[in-house]
Amino acid sequence: MVDVTSERPAGADFGPSLWAEALSHHREKTQPAADLPTQADVVIVGGGFSGLWTAYYLSLADPHRSITLLEAEHVGFGASGRNGGWCMGWAEGIDALLERPKTRTEGLRWARAMQSTLGEIKSVLDHESIDCDFHQGGTLTTATNRAQLARLQRHHDQLLTWGFDESDFQWLAQKEALDRARVEGALGAQLTPHCAVIHPAKLVAGLARVLRARGVRIYERVRVTSIRGLMLSTNRGNVACETLIRATEAYTRELPGYARLVVPVVSAMVATAPLSDALWASIGLADRPTFCDARRVTVYGQRTQDGRIAFGARARHVRGTSLPAQYASTNPIFEEVERALYSLFPQLSNHAITHRWAGVLAISPRRHLEVAFDRDTQQGHLGGYMGEGVAASNFAARRLVERMMNLPSDWVDAPFYVSRPKKWIPDPMRSAGIAIARHAAERADAAEQKGATSPFWGRVFNALV
Ligand SMILES: Cc1cc2nc3c(=O)[nH]c(=O)nc-3n(C[C@H](O)[C@H](O)[C@H](O)COP(=O)(O)OP(=O)(O)OC[C@H]3O[C@@H](n4cnc5c(N)ncnc54)[C@H](O)[C@@H]3O)c2cc1C
């Protein structure tokens, strides 16, 4: 196992992410922390997609309420400014509902709502003139060995029996799969149109611009150090508020008293230099679908608007309560990501990698996205996206605002509404369980690549996850 070492430079900076530059333009315009009020109507803690989308929909629903957003570093500092840019018409929690006949209808309804979330996001982008390279080219999941082919085909057939059709999930035989992307060893693929690519930091910066224009006060470098009811302590003084929303995702781990609500997991990414037309001709991905294969250790890639490949893989969970801000580009974690990329497109192995960066996402004990708001205490939270929060944070924010404002809703008893956060089992059981699952996934993937069809470690992984 690779041990992830971290650096936390003074005044932690963006890290060398491909997207980071889009955020640097935004920074000069933020509210001086010296103006931090001692009293506020609504305070949102966290300047990622969850906090920004919540502020956006709340400012639409109640333009007279003053909204203050507090961010420990800068907007988009967390996963929202560093991710793979898959804006997915899916959310964590839908699979579990679909699998059980009793909850299948609810799962299908939620999946349809996530599919239309892409339309909702696109209409906000158009309406607010936010250019974040949004392009809906779908997702291509390729099977690169026999075991992956069987698993992917089985899952595809299940989706069709659960109520989706070929316009949602299309099966591609080997030749059709290779026509879309010349993935090494491709045996077949599944294509869904329900995903768009975005430049995540452009979306963060665009939302922050729109919010500032709507009168939302965004304070950066203001770290909430403790929450007691509706009273917040920060590194810049105390703030009392009437309503409090926590949108801190993986960084929840750092808040005193909240450490067991999430397990933070590092996901690492690399980006190539822009590829030549000849190289693109040898790769495909002409319509810019997001892409992956069907291995168990999640990998994800996109063809960026400027002709690079940005590619990532989930890595390790973080122990301890302090999350790393950056990862040294020499960290071996990036070699693993590059090996995964070259396994799909060997022709890239001689091509320059220009960026290596990592971020932290959250696994919640319920293993699905959560929205909570208690009208009596006026406190709420949203998150728990398990690495699928780009579009899901928009969906969650709309559901949160409906609940806060008591607006009519189709989702009154939906399973993602929770009354209070749940805690993970304590360490060392928690870490041991997660490490075994990760080990099992890696060993099963490796065995399948060598031709095994039902490896022992695959069964261990299935039993654990
Ligand atoms: C490398 C990587 C790739 C990913 N790829 C994808 C993808 O392709 N598609 C997808 O759907 N999802 C992806 N994800 C997940 C997705 O990015 C997240 O689910 C989503 O961005 C979460 O948004 P958020 O606002 O809830 O959290 P974050 O973006 O993490 O924001 C939380 C913010 O809260 C701030 N904060 C925390 N504590 C405090 C405090 N005490 N005081 C003040 N501020 C605080 C943090 O500084 C941070 O800015 C990826 C994640 C990573 C790390």
Coordinates of C-alpha atoms and ligand atoms in Angstrom, one line a residue:
M1 CA 0.0 0.0 0.0
V2 CA 1.2 3.5 -0.8
D3 CA 1.5 5.8 2.2
V4 CA 0.1 9.2 1.2
T5 CA 2.3 11.9 2.6
S6 CA 1.0 15.4 2.6
E7 CA 2.3 18.9 2.6
R8 CA 0.4 21.7 4.2
P9 CA 2.2 24.9 3.1
A10 CA 1.6 28.1 5.0
G11 CA -1.6 29.8 3.7
A12 CA -2.4 26.6 1.8
D13 CA -2.6 27.3 -1.9
F14 CA -4.5 25.9 -4.8
G15 CA -2.2 23.0 -5.6
P16 CA -1.0 22.4 -9.1
S17 CA -4.5 21.4 -10.4
L18 CA -5.2 21.8 -14.1
W19 CA -8.2 23.9 -13.2
A20 CA -6.6 26.2 -10.6
E21 CA -6.0 29.2 -12.7
A22 CA -9.7 29.8 -13.2
L23 CA -10.0 30.4 -9.4
S24 CA -7.0 32.8 -9.2
H25 CA -9.0 35.4 -11.1
H26 CA -11.8 35.3 -8.6
R27 CA -9.6 35.9 -5.5
E28 CA -9.1 39.6 -5.6
K29 CA -12.8 40.2 -5.4
T30 CA -13.6 38.5 -2.1
Q31 CA -15.0 40.3 1.0
P32 CA -12.3 41.4 3.5
A33 CA -12.4 39.1 6.5
A34 CA -12.1 42.1 8.7
D35 CA -15.7 43.0 7.9
L36 CA -17.0 39.7 9.3
P37 CA -20.3 40.4 11.0
T38 CA -21.0 39.2 14.6
Q39 CA -24.6 38.6 13.7
A40 CA -26.1 37.1 10.5
D41 CA -29.4 35.7 9.1
V42 CA -28.2 32.6 7.3
V43 CA -24.6 31.3 7.5
I44 CA -23.4 28.6 5.2
V45 CA -20.1 27.0 6.1
G46 CA -18.1 25.8 3.1
G47 CA -17.5 27.3 -0.3
G48 CA -17.7 24.3 -2.5
F49 CA -20.6 23.3 -4.9
S50 CA -22.8 22.4 -1.9
G51 CA -22.4 25.8 -0.2
L52 CA -22.6 27.8 -3.4
W53 CA -25.6 26.0 -4.9
T54 CA -27.4 26.3 -1.5
A55 CA -26.7 30.1 -1.5
Y56 CA -27.9 30.3 -5.1
Y57 CA -31.3 28.7 -4.6
L58 CA -31.8 30.3 -1.3
S59 CA -31.2 33.7 -2.7
L60 CA -33.7 33.0 -5.5
A61 CA -36.3 31.6 -3.0
D62 CA -35.9 34.4 -0.5
P63 CA -34.1 37.5 -2.0
H64 CA -34.6 39.5 1.2
R65 CA -32.8 37.1 3.5
S66 CA -29.1 38.0 4.0
I67 CA -26.7 35.1 3.3
T68 CA -23.2 34.9 4.6
L69 CA -20.9 32.1 3.3
L70 CA -17.8 31.3 5.3
E71 CA -14.9 29.5 3.6
A72 CA -11.8 28.4 5.5
E73 CA -9.4 28.8 2.5
H74 CA -10.9 30.0 -0.8
V75 CA -14.0 29.0 -2.8
G76 CA -13.3 25.8 -4.6
F77 CA -10.5 24.9 -2.3
G78 CA -12.0 21.5 -1.6
A79 CA -13.1 18.8 -4.0
S80 CA -15.3 21.2 -6.0
G81 CA -12.2 23.0 -7.4
R82 CA -10.2 19.8 -8.1
N83 CA -12.5 17.1 -9.4
G84 CA -12.7 15.2 -12.6
G85 CA -15.6 17.3 -14.0
W86 CA -18.1 14.4 -14.5
C87 CA -21.4 16.1 -14.2
M88 CA -23.4 12.9 -13.7
G89 CA -27.1 12.2 -14.0
W90 CA -26.8 9.8 -11.1
A91 CA -26.2 10.0 -7.4
E92 CA -24.9 7.8 -4.6
G93 CA -27.8 5.9 -3.1
I94 CA -29.8 5.3 -6.3
D95 CA -28.2 1.8 -6.9
A96 CA -29.2 0.6 -3.4
L97 CA -32.9 1.7 -4.0
L98 CA -33.0 0.1 -7.5
E99 CA -31.6 -3.2 -6.2
R100 CA -34.6 -3.8 -3.8
P101 CA -37.9 -4.5 -5.5
K102 CA -39.7 -2.5 -2.7
T103 CA -37.8 0.7 -3.3
R104 CA -37.2 0.3 -7.1
T105 CA -39.9 2.8 -8.1
E106 CA -38.3 5.4 -5.8
G107 CA -34.8 4.7 -7.2
L108 CA -36.0 5.1 -10.7
R109 CA -37.7 8.4 -9.9
W110 CA -34.6 9.7 -8.2
A111 CA -32.5 8.6 -11.2
R112 CA -34.8 10.4 -13.6
A113 CA -34.6 13.5 -11.4
M114 CA -30.8 13.3 -11.5
Q115 CA -30.9 13.0 -15.3
S116 CA -32.9 16.2 -15.5
T117 CA -30.5 17.9 -13.0
L118 CA -28.1 18.2 -16.0
G119 CA -30.8 20.2 -17.8
E120 CA -31.3 22.3 -14.6
I121 CA -27.6 23.0 -14.4
K122 CA -27.3 23.9 -18.1
S123 CA -30.2 26.3 -17.8
V124 CA -28.6 28.1 -14.8
L125 CA -25.3 28.3 -16.8
D126 CA -27.2 29.8 -19.8
H127 CA -29.3 32.2 -17.6
E128 CA -26.3 33.4 -15.5
S129 CA -23.8 33.4 -18.4
I130 CA -21.5 31.0 -16.7
D131 CA -19.1 29.4 -19.1
C132 CA -17.6 26.2 -17.6
D133 CA -17.0 24.2 -20.8
F134 CA -20.2 22.2 -20.2
H135 CA -20.7 19.6 -22.9
Q136 CA -23.0 16.6 -22.6
G137 CA -21.2 13.8 -24.4
G138 CA -22.3 11.0 -22.0
T139 CA -20.2 8.4 -20.3
L140 CA -18.5 5.5 -22.0
T141 CA -17.7 2.5 -19.7
T142 CA -15.5 0.0 -21.4
A143 CA -14.9 -3.7 -20.4
T144 CA -11.2 -4.5 -20.8
N145 CA -11.2 -8.1 -19.8
R146 CA -13.7 -11.1 -19.7
A147 CA -14.7 -10.6 -16.1
Q148 CA -15.4 -6.9 -16.6
L149 CA -17.4 -7.8 -19.7
A150 CA -19.6 -10.2 -17.8
R151 CA -20.1 -7.8 -14.9
L152 CA -20.8 -4.8 -17.1
Q153 CA -23.2 -6.8 -19.3
R154 CA -25.0 -8.2 -16.2
H155 CA -25.4 -4.7 -14.8
H156 CA -26.6 -3.4 -18.1
D157 CA -29.3 -6.1 -18.3
Q158 CA -30.3 -5.3 -14.8
L159 CA -30.7 -1.6 -15.6
L160 CA -33.0 -2.5 -18.4
T161 CA -35.2 -4.8 -16.3
W162 CA -35.3 -2.1 -13.6
G163 CA -37.1 0.4 -15.9
F164 CA -34.4 2.1 -18.0
D165 CA -34.2 1.7 -21.7
E166 CA -31.6 1.7 -24.5
S167 CA -31.9 5.5 -24.7
D168 CA -30.6 5.6 -21.2
F169 CA -28.0 2.8 -21.4
Q170 CA -26.9 1.6 -24.8
W171 CA -24.8 -1.6 -25.2
L172 CA -21.9 -1.4 -27.7
A173 CA -20.4 -4.5 -29.1
Q174 CA -16.6 -4.6 -29.4
K175 CA -16.3 -2.8 -32.8
E176 CA -18.8 -0.1 -31.9
A177 CA -17.0 0.4 -28.6
L178 CA -13.7 0.8 -30.4
D179 CA -15.3 3.3 -32.8
R180 CA -16.0 5.5 -29.8
A181 CA -12.7 5.1 -28.0
R182 CA -9.7 2.9 -28.9
V183 CA -9.3 1.6 -25.3
E184 CA -6.7 -1.1 -25.1
G185 CA -8.3 -4.6 -24.8
A186 CA -11.8 -3.3 -25.3
L187 CA -14.3 -6.1 -25.5
G188 CA -17.5 -4.1 -25.3
A189 CA -18.9 -1.0 -23.6
Q190 CA -21.9 0.7 -22.2
L191 CA -22.8 4.3 -23.3
T192 CA -25.1 6.5 -21.4
P193 CA -26.0 10.1 -22.5
H194 CA -26.7 11.2 -19.0
C195 CA -23.4 12.9 -18.2
A196 CA -21.7 16.1 -19.1
V197 CA -18.1 17.3 -18.8
I198 CA -17.4 20.6 -17.1
H199 CA -14.3 22.6 -16.0
P200 CA -15.1 22.5 -12.3
A201 CA -13.2 25.6 -11.2
K202 CA -14.9 27.7 -13.9
L203 CA -18.2 26.6 -12.4
V204 CA -17.1 27.5 -8.9
A205 CA -15.8 30.9 -10.0
G206 CA -18.9 31.6 -12.1
L207 CA -21.3 30.7 -9.2
A208 CA -19.2 32.9 -6.8
R209 CA -19.5 35.8 -9.2
V210 CA -23.3 35.4 -9.6
L211 CA -23.7 35.1 -5.8
R212 CA -21.7 38.3 -5.1
A213 CA -23.9 40.1 -7.6
R214 CA -27.0 38.8 -5.8
G215 CA -25.7 40.2 -2.5
V216 CA -24.4 37.0 -0.9
R217 CA -21.4 37.9 1.3
I218 CA -18.6 35.4 0.7
Y219 CA -15.8 35.5 3.3
E220 CA -12.6 33.5 2.5
R221 CA -9.9 32.6 4.9
V222 CA -12.5 32.4 7.7
R223 CA -12.3 29.0 9.3
V224 CA -15.1 27.9 11.6
T225 CA -13.3 26.3 14.5
S226 CA -16.4 25.2 16.5
I227 CA -20.2 25.1 16.2
R228 CA -22.4 25.4 19.3
G229 CA -26.0 25.6 18.3
L230 CA -26.3 28.7 16.2
M231 CA -23.1 30.2 17.5
L232 CA -19.9 29.8 15.5
S233 CA -16.4 30.5 16.6
T234 CA -14.0 31.3 13.7
N235 CA -10.4 32.4 13.4
R236 CA -11.8 35.9 12.9
G237 CA -14.2 36.1 15.8
N238 CA -17.6 34.7 16.7
V239 CA -20.7 34.9 14.6
A240 CA -24.2 34.3 15.8
C241 CA -26.8 33.3 13.2
E242 CA -30.5 32.5 12.8
T243 CA -30.0 29.6 10.4
L244 CA -26.9 27.5 9.9
I245 CA -26.0 25.2 7.0
R246 CA -22.9 23.0 7.1
A247 CA -21.5 22.2 3.6
T248 CA -18.1 20.9 4.6
E249 CA -18.1 17.4 3.1
A250 CA -14.7 15.6 3.7
Y251 CA -13.5 18.6 5.8
T252 CA -16.2 17.8 8.3
R253 CA -13.5 15.5 9.7
E254 CA -11.6 18.6 11.0
L255 CA -14.5 20.1 13.0
P256 CA -14.3 19.3 16.7
G257 CA -17.0 16.8 17.5
Y258 CA -17.7 15.9 13.9
A259 CA -14.8 13.7 13.1
R260 CA -16.7 10.4 12.9
L261 CA -19.3 11.7 10.4
V262 CA -17.2 11.1 7.3
V263 CA -14.3 9.0 6.1
P264 CA -12.2 11.3 3.8
V265 CA -10.8 9.5 0.8
V266 CA -8.0 10.9 -1.4
S267 CA -8.6 10.9 -5.2
A268 CA -5.6 11.8 -7.3
M269 CA -5.6 13.2 -10.8
V270 CA -3.1 13.9 -13.7
A271 CA -3.5 15.9 -16.9
T272 CA -1.6 15.4 -20.1
A273 CA -0.3 18.3 -22.3
P274 CA -2.7 19.0 -25.2
L275 CA -2.7 16.1 -27.6
S276 CA -2.0 16.4 -31.3
D277 CA -4.7 15.7 -33.8
A278 CA -2.9 12.5 -34.8
L279 CA -2.9 11.3 -31.2
W280 CA -6.6 12.1 -30.8
A281 CA -7.2 10.2 -34.0
S282 CA -5.6 7.1 -32.4
I283 CA -7.7 7.6 -29.2
G284 CA -11.2 8.6 -30.4
L285 CA -13.5 10.1 -27.7
A286 CA -14.6 12.4 -30.5
D287 CA -17.8 13.5 -28.7
R288 CA -15.9 14.0 -25.4
P289 CA -17.7 11.4 -23.4
T290 CA -16.4 10.9 -19.9
F291 CA -14.7 7.5 -19.8
C292 CA -13.6 4.7 -17.5
D293 CA -13.4 1.0 -17.5
A294 CA -15.3 -1.5 -15.4
R295 CA -12.6 -2.2 -12.8
R296 CA -13.5 -2.0 -9.1
V297 CA -11.0 0.7 -8.1
T298 CA -12.8 3.7 -9.6
V299 CA -11.0 5.5 -12.5
Y300 CA -12.4 8.4 -14.4
G301 CA -11.3 10.6 -17.4
Q302 CA -12.4 13.4 -19.6
R303 CA -11.2 15.0 -22.8
T304 CA -10.9 18.6 -21.9
Q305 CA -12.0 21.5 -24.0
D306 CA -8.4 22.4 -24.7
G307 CA -7.6 18.9 -26.0
R308 CA -5.9 17.2 -23.0
I309 CA -6.9 14.1 -21.0
A310 CA -7.6 14.7 -17.3
F311 CA -7.7 11.4 -15.5
G312 CA -8.0 10.3 -12.0
A313 CA -8.3 7.3 -9.6
R314 CA -9.6 6.9 -6.1
A315 CA -6.7 6.3 -3.8
R316 CA -6.6 5.9 0.0
H317 CA -8.6 7.0 2.9
V318 CA -7.1 9.6 5.2
R319 CA -6.3 8.7 8.8
G320 CA -6.3 11.3 11.6
T321 CA -8.3 14.5 11.8
S322 CA -6.2 16.8 9.6
L323 CA -6.7 16.7 5.9
P324 CA -3.8 17.3 3.5
A325 CA -4.1 20.5 1.4
Q326 CA -1.8 19.3 -1.4
Y327 CA 0.2 16.3 -2.5
A328 CA 3.8 16.5 -3.5
S329 CA 3.9 15.8 -7.3
T330 CA 6.6 13.2 -6.5
N331 CA 4.1 11.2 -4.4
P332 CA 4.0 7.6 -5.8
I333 CA 0.2 7.9 -5.8
F334 CA 0.4 9.7 -9.2
E335 CA 2.4 6.9 -10.8
E336 CA -0.4 4.6 -10.0
V337 CA -2.9 7.0 -11.7
E338 CA -0.6 7.2 -14.7
R339 CA -0.3 3.5 -14.9
A340 CA -4.1 3.2 -14.9
L341 CA -4.3 5.8 -17.7
Y342 CA -1.6 4.0 -19.8
S343 CA -3.4 0.7 -19.4
L344 CA -6.3 2.2 -21.3
F345 CA -4.3 4.3 -23.8
P346 CA -0.7 2.9 -24.0
Q347 CA 0.0 5.5 -26.8
L348 CA 0.1 8.2 -24.0
S349 CA 2.9 6.7 -22.1
N350 CA 5.5 8.8 -24.0
H351 CA 3.4 11.9 -23.8
A352 CA 4.1 14.7 -21.3
I353 CA 2.0 14.8 -18.0
T354 CA 1.8 18.5 -17.1
H355 CA -0.3 18.4 -13.9
R356 CA -0.6 16.1 -10.9
W357 CA -3.0 17.0 -8.1
A358 CA -5.3 15.4 -5.5
G359 CA -8.4 16.2 -3.5
V360 CA -10.4 14.7 -0.8
L361 CA -14.0 13.4 -1.0
A362 CA -16.2 12.0 1.7
I363 CA -17.7 8.6 2.4
S364 CA -20.6 8.9 4.8
P365 CA -21.7 5.9 7.0
R366 CA -25.1 5.8 5.2
R367 CA -23.3 5.5 1.9
H368 CA -25.7 7.9 0.2
L369 CA -26.1 11.6 -0.2
E370 CA -27.8 13.3 2.7
V371 CA -29.9 16.4 3.1
A372 CA -31.0 17.5 6.6
F373 CA -32.7 20.5 8.0
D374 CA -34.4 20.8 11.4
R375 CA -36.9 23.7 11.5
D376 CA -36.8 23.7 15.3
T377 CA -33.0 24.2 15.7
Q378 CA -32.7 25.9 12.3
Q379 CA -29.6 23.8 11.4
G380 CA -29.0 21.7 8.4
H381 CA -26.3 20.0 6.3
L382 CA -25.9 18.5 2.9
G383 CA -23.2 16.1 1.4
G384 CA -22.1 12.5 1.6
Y385 CA -21.8 12.3 -2.2
M386 CA -19.0 9.6 -2.1
G387 CA -17.2 11.1 -5.1
E388 CA -20.2 11.9 -7.2
G389 CA -21.1 15.4 -6.0
V390 CA -20.7 17.6 -9.1
A391 CA -24.4 17.4 -10.2
A392 CA -25.7 15.8 -7.0
S393 CA -24.8 18.9 -5.0
N394 CA -27.1 20.9 -7.2
F395 CA -29.9 18.4 -6.6
A396 CA -29.2 18.3 -2.8
A397 CA -29.1 22.1 -2.5
R398 CA -32.5 22.4 -4.2
R399 CA -34.0 19.8 -1.8
L400 CA -32.4 21.6 1.2
V401 CA -33.8 24.9 0.2
E402 CA -37.3 23.4 -0.3
R403 CA -37.1 22.1 3.2
M404 CA -35.7 25.3 4.8
M405 CA -38.4 27.4 3.1
N406 CA -41.2 24.9 3.5
L407 CA -41.8 25.0 -0.2
P408 CA -44.0 22.5 -2.0
S409 CA -41.9 19.4 -2.8
D410 CA -42.2 16.0 -4.6
W411 CA -39.6 14.6 -2.2
V412 CA -41.2 14.8 1.3
D413 CA -40.3 11.3 2.5
A414 CA -37.3 10.7 0.2
P415 CA -34.6 8.4 1.6
F416 CA -31.9 11.1 1.3
Y417 CA -33.6 13.3 3.9
V418 CA -32.1 12.4 7.2
S419 CA -32.9 13.8 10.6
R420 CA -29.4 13.8 12.0
P421 CA -25.9 12.7 10.8
K422 CA -24.8 9.2 11.5
K423 CA -21.4 8.2 13.0
W424 CA -18.9 5.8 11.5
I425 CA -17.8 2.9 13.7
P426 CA -14.6 3.9 15.6
D427 CA -11.1 3.2 14.6
P428 CA -9.3 0.8 14.3
M429 CA -12.3 -1.2 13.0
R430 CA -13.2 1.6 10.5
S431 CA -9.8 1.9 9.0
A432 CA -9.2 -1.8 8.9
G433 CA -12.5 -2.5 7.1
I434 CA -11.8 0.2 4.5
A435 CA -8.2 -0.9 4.0
I436 CA -9.3 -4.5 3.5
A437 CA -12.0 -3.5 1.0
R438 CA -9.4 -1.4 -0.9
H439 CA -6.9 -4.2 -0.9
A440 CA -9.6 -6.7 -2.1
A441 CA -10.6 -4.3 -5.0
E442 CA -6.9 -4.0 -6.2
R443 CA -6.2 -7.7 -5.9
A444 CA -9.5 -8.6 -7.7
D445 CA -8.8 -6.1 -10.5
A446 CA -5.3 -7.5 -11.0
A447 CA -6.5 -11.1 -11.0
E448 CA -9.2 -10.3 -13.6
Q449 CA -6.7 -8.6 -15.8
K450 CA -4.7 -11.9 -15.8
G451 CA -7.8 -13.8 -16.9
A452 CA -9.6 -14.8 -13.6
T453 CA -13.3 -14.7 -14.0
S454 CA -14.4 -14.9 -10.3
P455 CA -11.4 -14.1 -8.2
F456 CA -11.4 -14.8 -4.4
W457 CA -10.7 -11.1 -3.7
G458 CA -13.7 -10.1 -5.8
R459 CA -16.0 -12.1 -3.6
V460 CA -14.4 -10.5 -0.5
F461 CA -14.9 -7.1 -2.0
N462 CA -18.6 -7.8 -2.8
A463 CA -19.2 -9.1 0.7
L464 CA -17.6 -6.0 2.2
V465 CA -19.0 -3.2 0.0
Ligands
LIG1 C1 -10.0 14.4 -7.2 C2 -11.5 14.3 -7.2 C3 -12.2 14.0 -8.3 C4 -13.6 14.0 -8.3 N1 -14.3 13.8 -9.5 C5 -15.6 13.9 -9.5 C6 -16.3 13.8 -10.7 O1 -15.7 13.7 -11.8 N2 -17.7 13.9 -10.7 C7 -18.4 14.0 -9.5 O2 -19.6 14.1 -9.5 N3 -17.7 14.2 -8.3 C8 -16.4 14.1 -8.3 N4 -15.7 14.3 -7.1 C9 -16.5 14.6 -5.9 C10 -17.0 16.0 -5.9 O3 -15.9 16.9 -6.3 C11 -17.5 16.4 -4.6 O4 -18.5 15.5 -4.2 C12 -18.1 17.8 -4.5 O5 -17.2 18.7 -5.1 C13 -18.4 18.1 -3.0 O6 -18.7 19.5 -2.9 P1 -18.9 20.1 -1.5 O7 -19.1 21.5 -1.7 O8 -19.9 19.3 -0.7 O9 -17.5 19.9 -0.8 P2 -16.1 20.6 -1.0 O10 -15.9 21.0 -2.4 O11 -15.0 19.7 -0.5 O12 -16.2 21.9 -0.2 C14 -16.1 22.0 1.2 C15 -15.6 23.3 1.5 O13 -15.8 23.6 2.9 C16 -14.7 24.3 3.4 N5 -14.6 24.1 4.8 C17 -14.5 22.9 5.5 N6 -14.5 23.1 6.8 C18 -14.6 24.4 7.0 C19 -14.6 25.2 8.2 N7 -14.5 24.6 9.4 N8 -14.8 26.5 8.1 C20 -14.9 27.1 6.8 N9 -14.9 26.4 5.7 C21 -14.7 25.1 5.8 C22 -13.5 23.7 2.7 O14 -12.3 24.5 2.7 C23 -14.1 23.4 1.3 O15 -13.8 24.5 0.4 C24 -14.3 14.2 -7.1 C25 -13.6 14.5 -5.9 C26 -12.2 14.6 -6.0 C27 -11.5 14.9 -4.7

